[in-house]
Amino acid sequence: MRAIRVATLTGPDDVEIAEVDRPSPGSGEVLIEVAYAGVTFPELLQTRGMYQTKHELPFVLGSEAAGIVVEAGAGSRFSSGDRVAAIPGKGSFAEFMVAADEQTVPVPDEVSLAHAAGMPMNVLTADFALRLRAQAQAGQSILVHGAAGGLGSATVQMALAMGLEVIGVVSTEDKAETVRDLGATHVVMAEGFKDAAKELYPNGVDYVFDPVGGDRFTDSTRVLAPFGRLLVLGFSAGEIPSIKVNRLLLKNISVDGVAWGAAARERPDYIAEQWDAVADYVAAGKLNPAIHATHPLDEAAKAIGELDSRSVRGKVLLELKGE
């Protein structure tokens, strides 16, 4: 079968299209014919050896995908013909992939496989951040950095589905339009976001969702209301910020790490539990990702490179079998 493989840690331009053996499912696993694969920020980092999870070279790239089960291993809860999405961690940029049952979720008929491929990592990360880590409640407010990106846009949709007021932070007017289309309560520009947010919410917001880091971090603490929480998800700006902890003390605010992947590895039941928790939102179309671009498999380098350019508005996909 055809697959995208990482053989050298020299960046997305050097990923290769290779013929590799089609995998076989073991006990409690499924073989999935991949319809679409989602392109995520970890893939970009993995091509450079910068992601916390390391794989022995060469390896088939790809963290998530959606498709049809073509073979179920002994004891699997899935059957041939099931529409599913899965988060195997690697191997999804291929015509077929194997995923464990606990990494696999059913896709309702109302949801396209293209949209399903763009959901798992971003939707479950957003749910983990808002429902499980922040324990956010309807009527509260959240400022979302990188609101037009794959993770940011999923978080905007999740927060709105949960009844929160959302301020989306973006860097361009095109991205602002994308976030407005998602239904965000307010949209502000990254340049000067602190003053814009304080004008909208003079007493501050309850949460800041930050997958960006860098020089936005300090101003993010300044827009929090007393007892507010800054949710740290990553550092796409490339710089890991630091903070003088007296800022936390003076306003009774906190900075919370949100590492969904680490939690899911420790709790294999997390994925199914979370998918059940958001199932109504998914079926109702409240979490359908905006699709920025869809590329064929042989354009994987270009697709991953789009994330590097920080120009993405929504989700980037690779199309394999399609629908």
PDB file of C-alpha atoms in Angstrom:
ATOM      1  CA  MET A   1       0.000   0.000   0.000  1.00  0.00           C
ATOM      2  CA  ARG A   2       1.022   3.646  -0.421  1.00  0.00           C
ATOM      3  CA  ALA A   3       1.982   5.641   2.629  1.00  0.00           C
ATOM      4  CA  ILE A   4       3.814   8.780   3.702  1.00  0.00           C
ATOM      5  CA  ARG A   5       6.964   7.880   5.575  1.00  0.00           C
ATOM      6  CA  VAL A   6       9.483   9.861   7.625  1.00  0.00           C
ATOM      7  CA  ALA A   7      13.000   8.576   7.018  1.00  0.00           C
ATOM      8  CA  THR A   8      15.004  11.669   8.054  1.00  0.00           C
ATOM      9  CA  LEU A   9      14.216  14.343  10.614  1.00  0.00           C
ATOM     10  CA  THR A  10      14.784  17.222   8.216  1.00  0.00           C
ATOM     11  CA  GLY A  11      11.314  18.710   8.001  1.00  0.00           C
ATOM     12  CA  PRO A  12       8.084  18.274   6.032  1.00  0.00           C
ATOM     13  CA  ASP A  13       9.650  18.807   2.612  1.00  0.00           C
ATOM     14  CA  ASP A  14      11.545  15.533   2.994  1.00  0.00           C
ATOM     15  CA  VAL A  15       8.705  13.150   3.784  1.00  0.00           C
ATOM     16  CA  GLU A  16       8.544  10.362   1.209  1.00  0.00           C
ATOM     17  CA  ILE A  17       5.842   8.406  -0.581  1.00  0.00           C
ATOM     18  CA  ALA A  18       6.630   4.739  -0.100  1.00  0.00           C
ATOM     19  CA  GLU A  19       5.202   1.306  -0.743  1.00  0.00           C
ATOM     20  CA  VAL A  20       4.871  -0.451   2.609  1.00  0.00           C
ATOM     21  CA  ASP A  21       3.267  -3.663   3.809  1.00  0.00           C
ATOM     22  CA  ARG A  22      -0.419  -3.496   4.572  1.00  0.00           C
ATOM     23  CA  PRO A  23      -0.831  -4.042   8.330  1.00  0.00           C
ATOM     24  CA  SER A  24      -3.035  -6.673   9.948  1.00  0.00           C
ATOM     25  CA  PRO A  25      -5.161  -6.146  13.058  1.00  0.00           C
ATOM     26  CA  GLY A  26      -4.434  -8.046  16.228  1.00  0.00           C
ATOM     27  CA  SER A  27      -6.753  -8.844  19.087  1.00  0.00           C
ATOM     28  CA  GLY A  28      -8.895  -5.837  19.999  1.00  0.00           C
ATOM     29  CA  GLU A  29      -7.792  -3.927  16.897  1.00  0.00           C
ATOM     30  CA  VAL A  30      -9.323  -2.922  13.561  1.00  0.00           C
ATOM     31  CA  LEU A  31      -7.946  -2.481  10.060  1.00  0.00           C
ATOM     32  CA  ILE A  32      -9.350   0.721   8.557  1.00  0.00           C
ATOM     33  CA  GLU A  33      -9.382   1.716   4.902  1.00  0.00           C
ATOM     34  CA  VAL A  34      -8.548   5.393   5.250  1.00  0.00           C
ATOM     35  CA  ALA A  35     -10.919   7.809   3.556  1.00  0.00           C
ATOM     36  CA  TYR A  36      -9.351  11.018   4.880  1.00  0.00           C
ATOM     37  CA  ALA A  37      -6.504  11.743   7.286  1.00  0.00           C
ATOM     38  CA  GLY A  38      -6.287  14.861   9.417  1.00  0.00           C
ATOM     39  CA  VAL A  39      -3.062  16.862   9.356  1.00  0.00           C
ATOM     40  CA  THR A  40      -2.089  18.073  12.824  1.00  0.00           C
ATOM     41  CA  PHE A  41       0.681  20.161  14.369  1.00  0.00           C
ATOM     42  CA  PRO A  42       2.361  17.084  15.900  1.00  0.00           C
ATOM     43  CA  GLU A  43       3.024  15.803  12.371  1.00  0.00           C
ATOM     44  CA  LEU A  44       4.985  18.958  11.600  1.00  0.00           C
ATOM     45  CA  LEU A  45       7.014  18.540  14.785  1.00  0.00           C
ATOM     46  CA  GLN A  46       7.577  14.816  14.141  1.00  0.00           C
ATOM     47  CA  THR A  47       9.162  15.520  10.747  1.00  0.00           C
ATOM     48  CA  ARG A  48      11.814  17.482  12.661  1.00  0.00           C
ATOM     49  CA  GLY A  49      12.174  15.147  15.646  1.00  0.00           C
ATOM     50  CA  MET A  50      10.763  17.857  17.919  1.00  0.00           C
ATOM     51  CA  TYR A  51       7.657  16.090  19.255  1.00  0.00           C
ATOM     52  CA  GLN A  52       7.693  14.554  22.722  1.00  0.00           C
ATOM     53  CA  THR A  53       6.669  11.155  21.348  1.00  0.00           C
ATOM     54  CA  LYS A  54       9.522   9.633  19.335  1.00  0.00           C
ATOM     55  CA  HIS A  55       9.206   6.865  16.731  1.00  0.00           C
ATOM     56  CA  GLU A  56      11.992   4.723  15.352  1.00  0.00           C
ATOM     57  CA  LEU A  57      12.926   5.702  11.790  1.00  0.00           C
ATOM     58  CA  PRO A  58      11.516   5.129   9.273  1.00  0.00           C
ATOM     59  CA  PHE A  59       7.865   5.383  10.316  1.00  0.00           C
ATOM     60  CA  VAL A  60       4.537   6.078   8.641  1.00  0.00           C
ATOM     61  CA  LEU A  61       3.345   9.542   9.595  1.00  0.00           C
ATOM     62  CA  GLY A  62      -0.158  10.532  10.665  1.00  0.00           C
ATOM     63  CA  SER A  63      -2.036  10.815  13.961  1.00  0.00           C
ATOM     64  CA  GLU A  64      -5.708  10.635  13.014  1.00  0.00           C
ATOM     65  CA  ALA A  65      -8.036   9.539  10.220  1.00  0.00           C
ATOM     66  CA  ALA A  66     -11.530   8.401   9.347  1.00  0.00           C
ATOM     67  CA  GLY A  67     -12.649   5.561   7.144  1.00  0.00           C
ATOM     68  CA  ILE A  68     -14.307   2.156   6.952  1.00  0.00           C
ATOM     69  CA  VAL A  69     -13.412  -0.920   8.981  1.00  0.00           C
ATOM     70  CA  VAL A  70     -12.391  -3.693   6.574  1.00  0.00           C
ATOM     71  CA  GLU A  71     -11.268  -6.248   9.151  1.00  0.00           C
ATOM     72  CA  ALA A  72     -11.813  -6.569  12.900  1.00  0.00           C
ATOM     73  CA  GLY A  73      -9.448  -8.523  15.109  1.00  0.00           C
ATOM     74  CA  ALA A  74     -10.581 -11.064  17.680  1.00  0.00           C
ATOM     75  CA  GLY A  75     -12.627  -9.486  20.455  1.00  0.00           C
ATOM     76  CA  SER A  76     -13.025  -6.109  18.740  1.00  0.00           C
ATOM     77  CA  ARG A  77     -16.211  -4.202  19.425  1.00  0.00           C
ATOM     78  CA  PHE A  78     -16.278  -3.055  15.778  1.00  0.00           C
ATOM     79  CA  SER A  79     -17.311  -4.910  12.636  1.00  0.00           C
ATOM     80  CA  SER A  80     -16.441  -4.803   8.963  1.00  0.00           C
ATOM     81  CA  GLY A  81     -18.289  -1.912   7.294  1.00  0.00           C
ATOM     82  CA  ASP A  82     -18.395   0.346  10.352  1.00  0.00           C
ATOM     83  CA  ARG A  83     -17.736   4.042   9.757  1.00  0.00           C
ATOM     84  CA  VAL A  84     -15.103   5.124  12.264  1.00  0.00           C
ATOM     85  CA  ALA A  85     -12.506   7.737  13.183  1.00  0.00           C
ATOM     86  CA  ALA A  86      -9.324   6.802  14.986  1.00  0.00           C
ATOM     87  CA  ILE A  87      -6.293   8.294  16.695  1.00  0.00           C
ATOM     88  CA  PRO A  88      -3.499   5.721  16.344  1.00  0.00           C
ATOM     89  CA  GLY A  89      -0.710   8.243  16.999  1.00  0.00           C
ATOM     90  CA  LYS A  90       1.124   7.207  13.834  1.00  0.00           C
ATOM     91  CA  GLY A  91       0.345   5.432  10.594  1.00  0.00           C
ATOM     92  CA  SER A  92      -2.747   7.312   9.374  1.00  0.00           C
ATOM     93  CA  PHE A  93      -1.117   8.820   6.247  1.00  0.00           C
ATOM     94  CA  ALA A  94      -1.633   5.520   4.447  1.00  0.00           C
ATOM     95  CA  GLU A  95      -4.238   3.666   2.426  1.00  0.00           C
ATOM     96  CA  PHE A  96      -4.862   1.324   5.380  1.00  0.00           C
ATOM     97  CA  MET A  97      -4.088   1.678   9.071  1.00  0.00           C
ATOM     98  CA  VAL A  98      -4.505  -0.366  12.224  1.00  0.00           C
ATOM     99  CA  ALA A  99      -5.956   1.163  15.386  1.00  0.00           C
ATOM    100  CA  ALA A 100      -6.772  -0.293  18.769  1.00  0.00           C
ATOM    101  CA  ASP A 101     -10.407  -0.330  19.825  1.00  0.00           C
ATOM    102  CA  GLU A 102      -9.709   2.222  22.547  1.00  0.00           C
ATOM    103  CA  GLN A 103      -8.283   4.582  19.897  1.00  0.00           C
ATOM    104  CA  THR A 104     -11.339   4.215  17.650  1.00  0.00           C
ATOM    105  CA  VAL A 105     -14.776   5.843  17.777  1.00  0.00           C
ATOM    106  CA  PRO A 106     -17.950   5.391  15.703  1.00  0.00           C
ATOM    107  CA  VAL A 107     -18.893   8.106  13.207  1.00  0.00           C
ATOM    108  CA  PRO A 108     -22.619   8.844  12.986  1.00  0.00           C
ATOM    109  CA  ASP A 109     -24.270   8.745   9.574  1.00  0.00           C
ATOM    110  CA  GLU A 110     -24.987  12.479   9.797  1.00  0.00           C
ATOM    111  CA  VAL A 111     -21.255  13.276   9.732  1.00  0.00           C
ATOM    112  CA  SER A 112     -19.109  13.020   6.617  1.00  0.00           C
ATOM    113  CA  LEU A 113     -15.877  11.058   6.830  1.00  0.00           C
ATOM    114  CA  ALA A 114     -14.014  14.201   5.770  1.00  0.00           C
ATOM    115  CA  HIS A 115     -15.338  16.130   8.752  1.00  0.00           C
ATOM    116  CA  ALA A 116     -14.833  13.100  11.002  1.00  0.00           C
ATOM    117  CA  ALA A 117     -11.153  12.912  10.032  1.00  0.00           C
ATOM    118  CA  GLY A 118     -10.702  16.478  11.228  1.00  0.00           C
ATOM    119  CA  MET A 119     -12.367  15.939  14.584  1.00  0.00           C
ATOM    120  CA  PRO A 120     -10.643  13.418  16.847  1.00  0.00           C
ATOM    121  CA  MET A 121      -7.532  15.130  18.176  1.00  0.00           C
ATOM    122  CA  ASN A 122      -8.876  18.687  18.101  1.00  0.00           C
ATOM    123  CA  VAL A 123     -12.379  17.973  19.380  1.00  0.00           C
ATOM    124  CA  LEU A 124     -11.198  15.687  22.175  1.00  0.00           C
ATOM    125  CA  THR A 125      -8.446  18.143  23.148  1.00  0.00           C
ATOM    126  CA  ALA A 126     -11.015  20.948  23.306  1.00  0.00           C
ATOM    127  CA  ASP A 127     -13.349  18.789  25.395  1.00  0.00           C
ATOM    128  CA  PHE A 128     -10.499  17.816  27.701  1.00  0.00           C
ATOM    129  CA  ALA A 129      -9.494  21.456  28.136  1.00  0.00           C
ATOM    130  CA  LEU A 130     -12.948  22.897  28.739  1.00  0.00           C
ATOM    131  CA  ARG A 131     -15.007  20.158  30.367  1.00  0.00           C
ATOM    132  CA  LEU A 132     -12.416  18.086  32.221  1.00  0.00           C
ATOM    133  CA  ARG A 133      -9.587  20.514  33.073  1.00  0.00           C
ATOM    134  CA  ALA A 134     -11.410  23.847  33.343  1.00  0.00           C
ATOM    135  CA  GLN A 135     -14.830  22.432  34.275  1.00  0.00           C
ATOM    136  CA  ALA A 136     -16.272  25.374  32.344  1.00  0.00           C
ATOM    137  CA  GLN A 137     -19.932  26.248  32.725  1.00  0.00           C
ATOM    138  CA  ALA A 138     -22.524  27.866  30.480  1.00  0.00           C
ATOM    139  CA  GLY A 139     -22.493  31.641  30.781  1.00  0.00           C
ATOM    140  CA  GLN A 140     -18.758  31.899  31.421  1.00  0.00           C
ATOM    141  CA  SER A 141     -16.341  33.592  29.021  1.00  0.00           C
ATOM    142  CA  ILE A 142     -13.229  32.366  27.208  1.00  0.00           C
ATOM    143  CA  LEU A 143     -10.605  34.011  25.018  1.00  0.00           C
ATOM    144  CA  VAL A 144      -9.225  31.627  22.385  1.00  0.00           C
ATOM    145  CA  HIS A 145      -5.831  32.293  20.812  1.00  0.00           C
ATOM    146  CA  GLY A 146      -5.245  30.900  17.325  1.00  0.00           C
ATOM    147  CA  ALA A 147      -9.006  30.759  16.930  1.00  0.00           C
ATOM    148  CA  ALA A 148      -8.940  30.145  13.176  1.00  0.00           C
ATOM    149  CA  GLY A 149      -6.577  27.152  13.305  1.00  0.00           C
ATOM    150  CA  GLY A 150      -7.609  23.524  13.577  1.00  0.00           C
ATOM    151  CA  LEU A 151      -7.444  23.324  17.366  1.00  0.00           C
ATOM    152  CA  GLY A 152      -8.592  26.892  17.949  1.00  0.00           C
ATOM    153  CA  SER A 153     -11.630  26.580  15.698  1.00  0.00           C
ATOM    154  CA  ALA A 154     -12.621  23.296  17.371  1.00  0.00           C
ATOM    155  CA  THR A 155     -12.379  25.032  20.733  1.00  0.00           C
ATOM    156  CA  VAL A 156     -14.517  27.941  19.540  1.00  0.00           C
ATOM    157  CA  GLN A 157     -17.191  25.456  18.456  1.00  0.00           C
ATOM    158  CA  MET A 158     -16.908  23.400  21.652  1.00  0.00           C
ATOM    159  CA  ALA A 159     -17.147  26.470  23.879  1.00  0.00           C
ATOM    160  CA  LEU A 160     -20.197  27.743  21.999  1.00  0.00           C
ATOM    161  CA  ALA A 161     -21.847  24.313  22.198  1.00  0.00           C
ATOM    162  CA  MET A 162     -21.280  24.382  25.962  1.00  0.00           C
ATOM    163  CA  GLY A 163     -22.876  27.825  26.234  1.00  0.00           C
ATOM    164  CA  LEU A 164     -19.767  29.944  26.809  1.00  0.00           C
ATOM    165  CA  GLU A 165     -19.157  33.425  25.407  1.00  0.00           C
ATOM    166  CA  VAL A 166     -16.157  33.304  23.077  1.00  0.00           C
ATOM    167  CA  ILE A 167     -13.584  35.908  22.082  1.00  0.00           C
ATOM    168  CA  GLY A 168     -11.598  34.607  19.129  1.00  0.00           C
ATOM    169  CA  VAL A 169      -8.090  36.018  18.644  1.00  0.00           C
ATOM    170  CA  VAL A 170      -6.768  36.028  15.067  1.00  0.00           C
ATOM    171  CA  SER A 171      -3.931  37.591  13.083  1.00  0.00           C
ATOM    172  CA  THR A 172      -5.645  38.509   9.786  1.00  0.00           C
ATOM    173  CA  GLU A 173      -9.017  39.685   8.544  1.00  0.00           C
ATOM    174  CA  ASP A 174      -9.457  36.469   6.524  1.00  0.00           C
ATOM    175  CA  LYS A 175      -9.048  34.471   9.719  1.00  0.00           C
ATOM    176  CA  ALA A 176     -11.440  36.827  11.498  1.00  0.00           C
ATOM    177  CA  GLU A 177     -14.101  36.057   8.903  1.00  0.00           C
ATOM    178  CA  THR A 178     -13.598  32.328   9.444  1.00  0.00           C
ATOM    179  CA  VAL A 179     -14.077  32.690  13.193  1.00  0.00           C
ATOM    180  CA  ARG A 180     -17.135  34.894  12.755  1.00  0.00           C
ATOM    181  CA  ASP A 181     -18.609  32.177  10.536  1.00  0.00           C
ATOM    182  CA  LEU A 182     -18.080  29.715  13.404  1.00  0.00           C
ATOM    183  CA  GLY A 183     -20.327  31.928  15.530  1.00  0.00           C
ATOM    184  CA  ALA A 184     -17.818  33.447  17.954  1.00  0.00           C
ATOM    185  CA  THR A 185     -19.326  36.075  20.235  1.00  0.00           C
ATOM    186  CA  HIS A 186     -16.482  38.496  19.477  1.00  0.00           C
ATOM    187  CA  VAL A 187     -13.373  38.473  17.267  1.00  0.00           C
ATOM    188  CA  VAL A 188     -10.285  40.598  17.981  1.00  0.00           C
ATOM    189  CA  MET A 189      -6.871  40.926  16.381  1.00  0.00           C
ATOM    190  CA  ALA A 190      -3.786  39.438  18.008  1.00  0.00           C
ATOM    191  CA  GLU A 191      -2.059  42.815  17.823  1.00  0.00           C
ATOM    192  CA  GLY A 192      -3.578  44.674  20.774  1.00  0.00           C
ATOM    193  CA  PHE A 193      -5.786  41.790  21.916  1.00  0.00           C
ATOM    194  CA  LYS A 194      -5.372  42.717  25.585  1.00  0.00           C
ATOM    195  CA  ASP A 195      -6.898  46.171  25.231  1.00  0.00           C
ATOM    196  CA  ALA A 196      -9.622  44.911  22.915  1.00  0.00           C
ATOM    197  CA  ALA A 197     -10.572  42.134  25.335  1.00  0.00           C
ATOM    198  CA  LYS A 198     -10.559  44.481  28.328  1.00  0.00           C
ATOM    199  CA  GLU A 199     -12.888  46.826  26.467  1.00  0.00           C
ATOM    200  CA  LEU A 200     -15.319  43.958  25.880  1.00  0.00           C
ATOM    201  CA  TYR A 201     -14.915  42.446  29.364  1.00  0.00           C
ATOM    202  CA  PRO A 202     -13.668  45.149  31.762  1.00  0.00           C
ATOM    203  CA  ASN A 203     -13.571  42.693  34.668  1.00  0.00           C
ATOM    204  CA  GLY A 204     -11.718  40.082  32.612  1.00  0.00           C
ATOM    205  CA  VAL A 205     -12.592  36.685  31.138  1.00  0.00           C
ATOM    206  CA  ASP A 206     -12.946  33.410  33.002  1.00  0.00           C
ATOM    207  CA  TYR A 207     -10.555  31.449  30.780  1.00  0.00           C
ATOM    208  CA  VAL A 208      -7.819  31.968  28.224  1.00  0.00           C
ATOM    209  CA  PHE A 209      -7.114  29.073  25.850  1.00  0.00           C
ATOM    210  CA  ASP A 210      -3.523  29.330  24.613  1.00  0.00           C
ATOM    211  CA  PRO A 211      -1.905  26.932  22.121  1.00  0.00           C
ATOM    212  CA  VAL A 212       0.385  29.730  20.892  1.00  0.00           C
ATOM    213  CA  GLY A 213       2.608  30.851  23.793  1.00  0.00           C
ATOM    214  CA  GLY A 214       5.369  33.302  22.954  1.00  0.00           C
ATOM    215  CA  ASP A 215       4.947  36.971  23.739  1.00  0.00           C
ATOM    216  CA  ARG A 216       1.164  36.752  24.170  1.00  0.00           C
ATOM    217  CA  PHE A 217       1.465  34.910  27.452  1.00  0.00           C
ATOM    218  CA  THR A 218       1.891  37.822  29.879  1.00  0.00           C
ATOM    219  CA  ASP A 219      -0.956  39.814  28.352  1.00  0.00           C
ATOM    220  CA  SER A 220      -3.107  36.686  28.557  1.00  0.00           C
ATOM    221  CA  THR A 221      -2.745  36.752  32.351  1.00  0.00           C
ATOM    222  CA  ARG A 222      -3.766  40.400  32.309  1.00  0.00           C
ATOM    223  CA  VAL A 223      -7.108  39.738  30.620  1.00  0.00           C
ATOM    224  CA  LEU A 224      -8.157  37.116  33.175  1.00  0.00           C
ATOM    225  CA  ALA A 225     -10.799  37.939  35.735  1.00  0.00           C
ATOM    226  CA  PRO A 226     -10.040  37.224  39.402  1.00  0.00           C
ATOM    227  CA  PHE A 227     -10.000  33.430  39.875  1.00  0.00           C
ATOM    228  CA  GLY A 228      -9.559  33.049  36.116  1.00  0.00           C
ATOM    229  CA  ARG A 229      -7.534  30.245  34.543  1.00  0.00           C
ATOM    230  CA  LEU A 230      -5.040  30.295  31.680  1.00  0.00           C
ATOM    231  CA  LEU A 231      -5.112  26.966  29.822  1.00  0.00           C
ATOM    232  CA  VAL A 232      -1.731  26.169  28.234  1.00  0.00           C
ATOM    233  CA  LEU A 233      -1.850  23.733  25.300  1.00  0.00           C
ATOM    234  CA  GLY A 234       1.332  24.350  23.366  1.00  0.00           C
ATOM    235  CA  PHE A 235       3.745  26.807  21.864  1.00  0.00           C
ATOM    236  CA  SER A 236       3.108  27.162  18.137  1.00  0.00           C
ATOM    237  CA  ALA A 237       4.839  30.557  18.233  1.00  0.00           C
ATOM    238  CA  GLY A 238       8.038  28.620  18.954  1.00  0.00           C
ATOM    239  CA  GLU A 239       8.860  30.201  22.308  1.00  0.00           C
ATOM    240  CA  ILE A 240       8.042  28.692  25.702  1.00  0.00           C
ATOM    241  CA  PRO A 241       7.123  31.638  27.948  1.00  0.00           C
ATOM    242  CA  SER A 242       7.695  32.075  31.668  1.00  0.00           C
ATOM    243  CA  ILE A 243       5.786  34.027  34.293  1.00  0.00           C
ATOM    244  CA  LYS A 244       6.480  35.833  37.531  1.00  0.00           C
ATOM    245  CA  VAL A 245       4.245  33.966  39.918  1.00  0.00           C
ATOM    246  CA  ASN A 246       3.365  37.056  41.922  1.00  0.00           C
ATOM    247  CA  ARG A 247       0.925  37.794  39.061  1.00  0.00           C
ATOM    248  CA  LEU A 248      -0.937  34.628  39.988  1.00  0.00           C
ATOM    249  CA  LEU A 249      -0.966  35.548  43.641  1.00  0.00           C
ATOM    250  CA  LEU A 250      -2.227  39.107  43.240  1.00  0.00           C
ATOM    251  CA  LYS A 251      -5.262  38.188  41.108  1.00  0.00           C
ATOM    252  CA  ASN A 252      -5.964  34.676  42.427  1.00  0.00           C
ATOM    253  CA  ILE A 253      -5.463  33.304  38.929  1.00  0.00           C
ATOM    254  CA  SER A 254      -3.916  30.022  37.815  1.00  0.00           C
ATOM    255  CA  VAL A 255      -2.038  28.593  34.851  1.00  0.00           C
ATOM    256  CA  ASP A 256      -3.138  25.058  33.983  1.00  0.00           C
ATOM    257  CA  GLY A 257      -1.334  22.615  31.724  1.00  0.00           C
ATOM    258  CA  VAL A 258      -3.581  20.802  29.243  1.00  0.00           C
ATOM    259  CA  ALA A 259      -1.901  17.708  27.792  1.00  0.00           C
ATOM    260  CA  TRP A 260      -4.700  15.587  26.386  1.00  0.00           C
ATOM    261  CA  GLY A 261      -2.362  13.067  24.755  1.00  0.00           C
ATOM    262  CA  ALA A 262      -0.560  12.309  28.003  1.00  0.00           C
ATOM    263  CA  ALA A 263      -3.867  11.888  29.838  1.00  0.00           C
ATOM    264  CA  ALA A 264      -5.270   9.587  27.146  1.00  0.00           C
ATOM    265  CA  ARG A 265      -2.179   7.374  27.269  1.00  0.00           C
ATOM    266  CA  GLU A 266      -2.646   6.961  31.017  1.00  0.00           C
ATOM    267  CA  ARG A 267      -6.394   6.414  30.703  1.00  0.00           C
ATOM    268  CA  PRO A 268      -7.218   4.293  27.629  1.00  0.00           C
ATOM    269  CA  ASP A 269     -10.937   4.669  28.366  1.00  0.00           C
ATOM    270  CA  TYR A 270     -10.739   8.453  28.009  1.00  0.00           C
ATOM    271  CA  ILE A 271     -11.307   8.547  24.250  1.00  0.00           C
ATOM    272  CA  ALA A 272     -14.553   6.549  24.301  1.00  0.00           C
ATOM    273  CA  GLU A 273     -15.805   8.412  27.379  1.00  0.00           C
ATOM    274  CA  GLN A 274     -15.093  11.787  25.795  1.00  0.00           C
ATOM    275  CA  TRP A 275     -16.638  10.821  22.454  1.00  0.00           C
ATOM    276  CA  ASP A 276     -19.804   9.756  24.256  1.00  0.00           C
ATOM    277  CA  ALA A 277     -19.818  13.096  26.116  1.00  0.00           C
ATOM    278  CA  VAL A 278     -19.706  15.122  22.886  1.00  0.00           C
ATOM    279  CA  ALA A 279     -21.797  12.730  20.747  1.00  0.00           C
ATOM    280  CA  ASP A 280     -24.880  14.955  20.744  1.00  0.00           C
ATOM    281  CA  TYR A 281     -22.821  17.962  19.638  1.00  0.00           C
ATOM    282  CA  VAL A 282     -21.218  15.895  16.864  1.00  0.00           C
ATOM    283  CA  ALA A 283     -24.535  14.500  15.595  1.00  0.00           C
ATOM    284  CA  ALA A 284     -26.086  17.989  15.658  1.00  0.00           C
ATOM    285  CA  GLY A 285     -23.281  19.393  13.512  1.00  0.00           C
ATOM    286  CA  LYS A 286     -22.045  21.750  16.223  1.00  0.00           C
ATOM    287  CA  LEU A 287     -18.451  20.490  16.021  1.00  0.00           C
ATOM    288  CA  ASN A 288     -17.992  20.110  12.261  1.00  0.00           C
ATOM    289  CA  PRO A 289     -14.557  21.510  11.460  1.00  0.00           C
ATOM    290  CA  ALA A 290     -14.077  24.187   8.862  1.00  0.00           C
ATOM    291  CA  ILE A 291     -12.015  22.586   6.074  1.00  0.00           C
ATOM    292  CA  HIS A 292      -9.141  24.822   4.990  1.00  0.00           C
ATOM    293  CA  ALA A 293      -7.803  22.515   2.263  1.00  0.00           C
ATOM    294  CA  THR A 294      -7.874  18.909   1.096  1.00  0.00           C
ATOM    295  CA  HIS A 295      -4.796  17.432  -0.613  1.00  0.00           C
ATOM    296  CA  PRO A 296      -4.089  14.080  -2.259  1.00  0.00           C
ATOM    297  CA  LEU A 297      -1.650  11.785  -0.499  1.00  0.00           C
ATOM    298  CA  ASP A 298       1.258  12.720  -2.740  1.00  0.00           C
ATOM    299  CA  GLU A 299       0.926  16.345  -1.600  1.00  0.00           C
ATOM    300  CA  ALA A 300       1.496  15.476   2.054  1.00  0.00           C
ATOM    301  CA  ALA A 301       4.601  17.671   2.242  1.00  0.00           C
ATOM    302  CA  LYS A 302       2.603  20.659   1.025  1.00  0.00           C
ATOM    303  CA  ALA A 303      -0.223  19.912   3.456  1.00  0.00           C
ATOM    304  CA  ILE A 304       2.106  19.714   6.460  1.00  0.00           C
ATOM    305  CA  GLY A 305       3.919  22.831   5.271  1.00  0.00           C
ATOM    306  CA  GLU A 306       0.676  24.793   5.401  1.00  0.00           C
ATOM    307  CA  LEU A 307       0.655  24.346   9.171  1.00  0.00           C
ATOM    308  CA  ASP A 308       4.221  25.637   9.296  1.00  0.00           C
ATOM    309  CA  SER A 309       3.168  28.822   7.480  1.00  0.00           C
ATOM    310  CA  ARG A 310       0.504  29.548  10.118  1.00  0.00           C
ATOM    311  CA  SER A 311      -1.893  30.503   7.346  1.00  0.00           C
ATOM    312  CA  VAL A 312      -4.417  27.750   8.022  1.00  0.00           C
ATOM    313  CA  ARG A 313      -8.071  28.598   8.575  1.00  0.00           C
ATOM    314  CA  GLY A 314      -9.653  25.425   9.919  1.00  0.00           C
ATOM    315  CA  LYS A 315      -8.522  21.899   9.161  1.00  0.00           C
ATOM    316  CA  VAL A 316      -6.121  20.516   6.552  1.00  0.00           C
ATOM    317  CA  LEU A 317      -6.899  17.013   5.260  1.00  0.00           C
ATOM    318  CA  LEU A 318      -5.320  14.346   3.080  1.00  0.00           C
ATOM    319  CA  GLU A 319      -7.786  12.521   0.831  1.00  0.00           C
ATOM    320  CA  LEU A 320      -7.121   8.823   0.236  1.00  0.00           C
ATOM    321  CA  LYS A 321     -10.179   6.668  -0.538  1.00  0.00           C
ATOM    322  CA  GLY A 322     -12.629   9.561  -0.146  1.00  0.00           C
ATOM    323  CA  GLU A 323     -16.367   8.921   0.137  1.00  0.00           C
TER     324      GLU A 323
END
